[in-house]
Amino acid sequence: MLGGGTLITLSDVWLDSYRALRRRTRSPVPTFGTGVASPEFWSTHQPGWIDRRKEWVALLDDLPLVGVRGPLSKAWLEEAGAKNVVVCGDPAVRFHVPLEALPRAEGPPGSLRIALNCGTSPCPMWGDQDALHRTLAQVALALQQAGHEVELVAVWPEDIAWCARVARDAGLSPSAVVPLAASPDVFLATIERADLLVALKLHAAILAAARNVPVLILEYQPKCGDFAASLDWQRFSIRTSEASSERILSVASSMMAQLPQLREILCRQMCDLAATFDHYCDAIEPLLTGSAATLRGT
């Protein structure tokens, strides 16, 4: 399968790898919730990037369905002529658990547990990374002064230093930095205790949504906006180049005022997306088991 991150059109490496896999297996190779690189973003942020969408569309044309992460990925392929693309969701949506199966412990009145996901990226992003983390420190400080419990959460080892930096700049205790999770289950157990997550990284946002935790998405790359669009959650997504502390706090305040309703909305959206992903998996299973009956034109 072609699965994982934003692989389609991102790099010639993935295009060559996919071609080689097709030659080696001599069969169609399905996609598995893969993202498509934004032509607008990567053409301006990655010197030498070449738009290979038409080549990808031709390679994927014999698949009955091409399942991608979100509506933006679907639109980018359709602009290049694709006719078989569907939104199946990111594979991580399968971590979703319905709201009624996750009883919540109430905290002190007026006090909420707010998690901030901070980190770094080796790839381009909208805006300036240092400026963003100064902004997040201001947000953390303001939330703490408002009486909320603030935790800083990383999703990979390189993020820990950035979380510690935000904690230091905000005057928080080093204990506010949550130890790095060793598995998805540990991360989920950590994040489901939060009332709200401000998320930089895509899969921090997806896993929070999987546990019905309202998430304010900081869109550092188009893939985050792609996920937000898959849930009709764009009103709670801010591009990092436009993410002032005032704007983040304003949106967060609005979300904190309606947390029960947002949890219910998020649960319904994630239930639908997880069901869509299951249906897509059923549709591509024959390709993985060797049945050619599902190929277009057979």
Tab-separated table of C-alpha atoms in Angstrom:
chain	number	residue	atom	x	y	z
A	1	MET	CA	0.000	0.000	0.000
A	2	LEU	CA	0.920	3.634	-0.354
A	3	GLY	CA	0.209	4.972	3.101
A	4	GLY	CA	1.504	7.311	5.727
A	5	GLY	CA	2.191	10.969	5.305
A	6	THR	CA	1.886	13.540	2.545
A	7	LEU	CA	3.479	11.369	-0.143
A	8	ILE	CA	1.585	12.053	-3.357
A	9	THR	CA	3.383	14.738	-5.434
A	10	LEU	CA	5.683	15.707	-2.550
A	11	SER	CA	8.910	14.268	-3.939
A	12	ASP	CA	10.188	12.360	-6.957
A	13	VAL	CA	11.514	9.819	-4.448
A	14	TRP	CA	7.965	8.713	-3.623
A	15	LEU	CA	6.924	8.749	-7.269
A	16	ASP	CA	9.881	6.535	-8.230
A	17	SER	CA	9.247	4.228	-5.256
A	18	TYR	CA	5.602	3.811	-6.196
A	19	ARG	CA	6.488	3.045	-9.812
A	20	ALA	CA	9.046	0.471	-8.661
A	21	LEU	CA	6.488	-1.148	-6.364
A	22	ARG	CA	3.987	-1.397	-9.212
A	23	ARG	CA	6.602	-3.054	-11.430
A	24	ARG	CA	7.672	-5.469	-8.710
A	25	THR	CA	4.165	-6.548	-7.678
A	26	ARG	CA	2.711	-6.378	-11.214
A	27	SER	CA	-0.573	-5.275	-9.678
A	28	PRO	CA	-2.368	-2.101	-8.633
A	29	VAL	CA	-1.167	-0.708	-5.310
A	30	PRO	CA	-3.908	1.032	-3.286
A	31	THR	CA	-3.509	4.234	-1.343
A	32	PHE	CA	-4.270	4.275	2.368
A	33	GLY	CA	-5.354	7.711	3.577
A	34	THR	CA	-2.355	9.349	1.928
A	35	GLY	CA	-2.013	13.130	1.696
A	36	VAL	CA	-1.369	15.146	-1.464
A	37	ALA	CA	1.177	17.966	-1.429
A	38	SER	CA	-0.320	21.431	-1.919
A	39	PRO	CA	0.984	22.898	-5.203
A	40	GLU	CA	0.658	26.439	-3.832
A	41	PHE	CA	2.569	25.714	-0.616
A	42	TRP	CA	5.367	23.524	-1.924
A	43	SER	CA	6.052	25.558	-5.069
A	44	THR	CA	6.733	28.610	-2.877
A	45	HIS	CA	8.410	26.911	0.091
A	46	GLN	CA	10.531	24.191	-1.521
A	47	PRO	CA	13.097	25.311	-4.143
A	48	GLY	CA	13.109	22.972	-7.122
A	49	TRP	CA	9.753	21.386	-6.313
A	50	ILE	CA	8.011	20.106	-9.468
A	51	ASP	CA	4.279	19.545	-9.745
A	52	ARG	CA	3.938	15.859	-10.711
A	53	ARG	CA	0.186	15.552	-10.220
A	54	LYS	CA	-0.566	14.443	-13.783
A	55	GLU	CA	1.993	11.653	-13.522
A	56	TRP	CA	0.454	10.505	-10.251
A	57	VAL	CA	-3.052	10.663	-11.706
A	58	ALA	CA	-1.967	8.450	-14.602
A	59	LEU	CA	-0.334	5.937	-12.247
A	60	LEU	CA	-3.388	5.775	-9.982
A	61	ASP	CA	-5.946	5.658	-12.780
A	62	ASP	CA	-6.503	1.887	-12.726
A	63	LEU	CA	-7.450	1.849	-9.053
A	64	PRO	CA	-11.193	1.618	-8.378
A	65	LEU	CA	-10.773	4.237	-5.646
A	66	VAL	CA	-7.923	6.455	-4.482
A	67	GLY	CA	-8.437	7.201	-0.789
A	68	VAL	CA	-6.813	10.414	0.443
A	69	ARG	CA	-6.644	12.207	3.779
A	70	GLY	CA	-9.042	15.083	3.167
A	71	PRO	CA	-11.031	17.293	0.773
A	72	LEU	CA	-8.055	19.479	-0.134
A	73	SER	CA	-6.011	16.459	-1.238
A	74	LYS	CA	-8.984	15.265	-3.287
A	75	ALA	CA	-9.367	18.658	-4.978
A	76	TRP	CA	-5.660	18.895	-5.850
A	77	LEU	CA	-5.757	15.543	-7.657
A	78	GLU	CA	-9.032	16.330	-9.376
A	79	GLU	CA	-7.532	19.579	-10.695
A	80	ALA	CA	-5.046	17.350	-12.519
A	81	GLY	CA	-7.774	15.188	-14.044
A	82	ALA	CA	-8.356	12.394	-11.493
A	83	LYS	CA	-11.847	10.860	-11.514
A	84	ASN	CA	-11.508	8.129	-8.886
A	85	VAL	CA	-10.513	10.032	-5.727
A	86	VAL	CA	-12.452	9.788	-2.457
A	87	VAL	CA	-11.868	11.173	1.021
A	88	CYS	CA	-11.308	8.187	3.285
A	89	GLY	CA	-9.634	10.048	6.162
A	90	ASP	CA	-6.250	9.637	7.800
A	91	PRO	CA	-5.686	6.075	9.108
A	92	ALA	CA	-5.360	7.474	12.653
A	93	VAL	CA	-9.106	8.202	12.718
A	94	ARG	CA	-9.509	4.503	13.553
A	95	PHE	CA	-8.373	5.322	17.090
A	96	HIS	CA	-11.733	7.009	17.621
A	97	VAL	CA	-13.808	5.938	20.616
A	98	PRO	CA	-17.375	7.249	20.936
A	99	LEU	CA	-18.043	9.810	23.642
A	100	GLU	CA	-20.304	7.574	25.725
A	101	ALA	CA	-17.475	5.060	26.105
A	102	LEU	CA	-15.127	7.680	27.592
A	103	PRO	CA	-16.466	8.938	30.946
A	104	ARG	CA	-14.803	12.223	31.938
A	105	ALA	CA	-13.665	13.281	35.400
A	106	GLU	CA	-14.641	16.870	36.152
A	107	GLY	CA	-11.903	19.217	37.400
A	108	PRO	CA	-12.199	22.123	39.842
A	109	PRO	CA	-14.928	24.647	38.883
A	110	GLY	CA	-13.602	27.309	36.542
A	111	SER	CA	-10.313	25.506	35.981
A	112	LEU	CA	-9.585	23.561	32.822
A	113	ARG	CA	-6.706	21.354	31.743
A	114	ILE	CA	-5.321	22.880	28.546
A	115	ALA	CA	-2.698	20.976	26.561
A	116	LEU	CA	-0.364	22.752	24.147
A	117	ASN	CA	1.369	20.670	21.521
A	118	CYS	CA	4.644	22.404	20.643
A	119	GLY	CA	7.477	21.234	18.432
A	120	THR	CA	9.737	21.666	15.464
A	121	SER	CA	9.654	20.565	11.843
A	122	PRO	CA	12.520	19.757	9.470
A	123	CYS	CA	10.201	20.731	6.603
A	124	PRO	CA	8.990	24.195	5.583
A	125	MET	CA	6.120	25.803	7.459
A	126	TRP	CA	3.970	28.892	7.262
A	127	GLY	CA	5.507	31.692	9.286
A	128	ASP	CA	8.551	31.754	11.543
A	129	GLN	CA	9.163	28.895	13.953
A	130	ASP	CA	10.841	31.000	16.653
A	131	ALA	CA	8.105	33.635	16.517
A	132	LEU	CA	5.454	30.925	16.787
A	133	HIS	CA	6.973	29.517	19.959
A	134	ARG	CA	7.243	32.949	21.526
A	135	THR	CA	3.546	33.273	20.786
A	136	LEU	CA	2.807	29.885	22.359
A	137	ALA	CA	4.719	30.941	25.494
A	138	GLN	CA	2.501	34.019	25.717
A	139	VAL	CA	-0.570	31.834	25.310
A	140	ALA	CA	0.622	29.395	27.992
A	141	LEU	CA	1.302	32.223	30.421
A	142	ALA	CA	-2.103	33.829	29.833
A	143	LEU	CA	-3.904	30.504	30.318
A	144	GLN	CA	-2.050	29.816	33.539
A	145	GLN	CA	-2.808	33.312	34.848
A	146	ALA	CA	-6.468	32.665	34.085
A	147	GLY	CA	-6.335	29.735	36.511
A	148	HIS	CA	-6.076	26.861	34.072
A	149	GLU	CA	-3.714	23.909	34.291
A	150	VAL	CA	-1.344	24.010	31.320
A	151	GLU	CA	0.518	20.982	29.978
A	152	LEU	CA	3.019	20.909	27.118
A	153	VAL	CA	2.870	17.799	24.976
A	154	ALA	CA	5.358	16.507	22.390
A	155	VAL	CA	4.810	13.860	19.718
A	156	TRP	CA	8.420	13.007	18.861
A	157	PRO	CA	11.784	13.392	20.644
A	158	GLU	CA	12.846	16.533	18.770
A	159	ASP	CA	9.800	18.350	20.171
A	160	ILE	CA	10.744	17.974	23.828
A	161	ALA	CA	13.297	20.802	23.775
A	162	TRP	CA	10.724	23.128	22.194
A	163	CYS	CA	8.147	22.242	24.855
A	164	ALA	CA	10.747	22.928	27.561
A	165	ARG	CA	11.559	26.250	25.913
A	166	VAL	CA	7.911	27.324	25.900
A	167	ALA	CA	7.560	26.261	29.545
A	168	ARG	CA	10.650	28.257	30.523
A	169	ASP	CA	9.606	31.371	28.609
A	170	ALA	CA	6.112	31.189	30.123
A	171	GLY	CA	7.468	30.747	33.640
A	172	LEU	CA	5.891	27.311	34.005
A	173	SER	CA	7.340	24.516	36.099
A	174	PRO	CA	9.460	21.993	34.166
A	175	SER	CA	6.898	19.409	35.298
A	176	ALA	CA	4.419	21.049	32.912
A	177	VAL	CA	6.245	19.243	30.083
A	178	VAL	CA	4.616	15.822	29.750
A	179	PRO	CA	7.097	12.933	29.253
A	180	LEU	CA	7.240	11.696	25.677
A	181	ALA	CA	4.677	8.958	25.041
A	182	ALA	CA	6.136	5.575	24.141
A	183	SER	CA	3.083	4.439	22.155
A	184	PRO	CA	-0.171	5.759	20.689
A	185	ASP	CA	-2.083	4.312	23.649
A	186	VAL	CA	0.046	6.246	26.131
A	187	PHE	CA	-0.396	9.445	24.152
A	188	LEU	CA	-4.152	8.879	23.940
A	189	ALA	CA	-4.368	8.294	27.702
A	190	THR	CA	-2.534	11.578	28.242
A	191	ILE	CA	-4.494	13.664	25.793
A	192	GLU	CA	-7.965	12.386	26.693
A	193	ARG	CA	-7.561	13.990	30.142
A	194	ALA	CA	-7.379	17.435	28.525
A	195	ASP	CA	-10.373	19.704	28.109
A	196	LEU	CA	-8.800	21.443	25.107
A	197	LEU	CA	-5.730	20.894	22.949
A	198	VAL	CA	-3.900	23.573	20.983
A	199	ALA	CA	-2.131	21.395	18.402
A	200	LEU	CA	0.738	22.165	16.073
A	201	LYS	CA	1.381	18.652	14.766
A	202	LEU	CA	-1.154	16.901	12.552
A	203	HIS	CA	-1.365	13.631	14.445
A	204	ALA	CA	-1.589	15.324	17.824
A	205	ALA	CA	-4.742	16.949	16.446
A	206	ILE	CA	-6.091	13.710	14.966
A	207	LEU	CA	-5.511	11.683	18.132
A	208	ALA	CA	-7.139	14.382	20.268
A	209	ALA	CA	-10.145	14.338	17.957
A	210	ALA	CA	-10.156	10.543	18.229
A	211	ARG	CA	-10.798	11.005	21.947
A	212	ASN	CA	-13.344	13.788	21.378
A	213	VAL	CA	-11.079	16.462	22.841
A	214	PRO	CA	-11.832	19.804	21.138
A	215	VAL	CA	-8.700	20.842	19.291
A	216	LEU	CA	-7.539	24.240	18.083
A	217	ILE	CA	-5.385	23.400	15.067
A	218	LEU	CA	-2.314	25.483	14.295
A	219	GLU	CA	-1.943	24.920	10.577
A	220	TYR	CA	1.803	24.899	10.026
A	221	GLN	CA	1.404	23.071	6.700
A	222	PRO	CA	-1.598	22.484	4.400
A	223	LYS	CA	-1.968	18.912	5.677
A	224	CYS	CA	-3.378	20.293	8.936
A	225	GLY	CA	-5.963	22.281	7.015
A	226	ASP	CA	-6.773	19.145	5.024
A	227	PHE	CA	-7.652	17.312	8.237
A	228	ALA	CA	-9.657	20.270	9.560
A	229	ALA	CA	-11.655	20.305	6.314
A	230	SER	CA	-12.365	16.572	6.624
A	231	LEU	CA	-14.221	17.376	9.879
A	232	ASP	CA	-15.694	20.742	8.835
A	233	TRP	CA	-13.525	22.155	11.641
A	234	GLN	CA	-11.943	25.079	9.753
A	235	ARG	CA	-13.332	27.692	12.147
A	236	PHE	CA	-11.025	26.232	14.794
A	237	SER	CA	-7.915	26.208	12.606
A	238	ILE	CA	-5.400	29.067	12.408
A	239	ARG	CA	-2.533	29.253	9.942
A	240	THR	CA	0.721	29.640	11.881
A	241	SER	CA	1.749	32.700	9.876
A	242	GLU	CA	-1.394	34.389	11.247
A	243	ALA	CA	-1.337	32.943	14.771
A	244	SER	CA	-0.938	35.860	17.176
A	245	SER	CA	-1.393	35.185	20.889
A	246	GLU	CA	-4.511	37.375	20.830
A	247	ARG	CA	-6.092	35.349	18.045
A	248	ILE	CA	-5.250	31.984	19.590
A	249	LEU	CA	-6.613	33.070	22.971
A	250	SER	CA	-9.760	34.469	21.361
A	251	VAL	CA	-10.537	31.220	19.541
A	252	ALA	CA	-9.580	29.147	22.591
A	253	SER	CA	-11.859	31.245	24.800
A	254	SER	CA	-14.745	30.711	22.387
A	255	MET	CA	-14.111	26.972	22.419
A	256	MET	CA	-13.855	26.803	26.225
A	257	ALA	CA	-17.290	28.400	26.465
A	258	GLN	CA	-18.870	25.511	24.515
A	259	LEU	CA	-16.796	22.435	25.324
A	260	PRO	CA	-19.674	19.964	25.889
A	261	GLN	CA	-21.289	20.893	22.594
A	262	LEU	CA	-17.971	20.749	20.738
A	263	ARG	CA	-17.205	17.314	22.151
A	264	GLU	CA	-20.539	16.039	20.836
A	265	ILE	CA	-20.023	17.621	17.407
A	266	LEU	CA	-16.483	16.264	17.208
A	267	CYS	CA	-17.656	12.792	18.203
A	268	ARG	CA	-20.300	12.742	15.465
A	269	GLN	CA	-17.824	13.932	12.844
A	270	MET	CA	-15.168	11.428	13.912
A	271	CYS	CA	-17.705	8.582	14.029
A	272	ASP	CA	-18.676	9.388	10.440
A	273	LEU	CA	-15.048	9.676	9.312
A	274	ALA	CA	-14.046	6.398	11.006
A	275	ALA	CA	-17.004	4.650	9.355
A	276	THR	CA	-15.960	6.123	5.992
A	277	PHE	CA	-12.450	4.804	6.521
A	278	ASP	CA	-13.770	1.322	7.369
A	279	HIS	CA	-15.917	1.340	4.229
A	280	TYR	CA	-12.912	2.335	2.143
A	281	CYS	CA	-10.822	-0.478	3.647
A	282	ASP	CA	-13.554	-2.947	2.669
A	283	ALA	CA	-13.498	-1.538	-0.869
A	284	ILE	CA	-9.746	-1.960	-1.357
A	285	GLU	CA	-9.409	-5.322	0.419
A	286	PRO	CA	-9.771	-7.290	-2.848
A	287	LEU	CA	-6.727	-5.479	-4.217
A	288	LEU	CA	-4.692	-6.690	-1.258
A	289	THR	CA	-5.995	-10.257	-1.445
A	290	GLY	CA	-5.300	-10.613	-5.168
A	291	SER	CA	-8.809	-10.382	-6.616
A	292	ALA	CA	-8.783	-8.464	-9.912
A	293	ALA	CA	-12.564	-8.262	-10.145
A	294	THR	CA	-12.665	-4.830	-8.588
A	295	LEU	CA	-10.348	-3.216	-11.133
A	296	ARG	CA	-11.949	-0.602	-13.307
A	297	GLY	CA	-12.748	-1.934	-16.730
A	298	THR	CA	-12.703	-5.627	-15.743
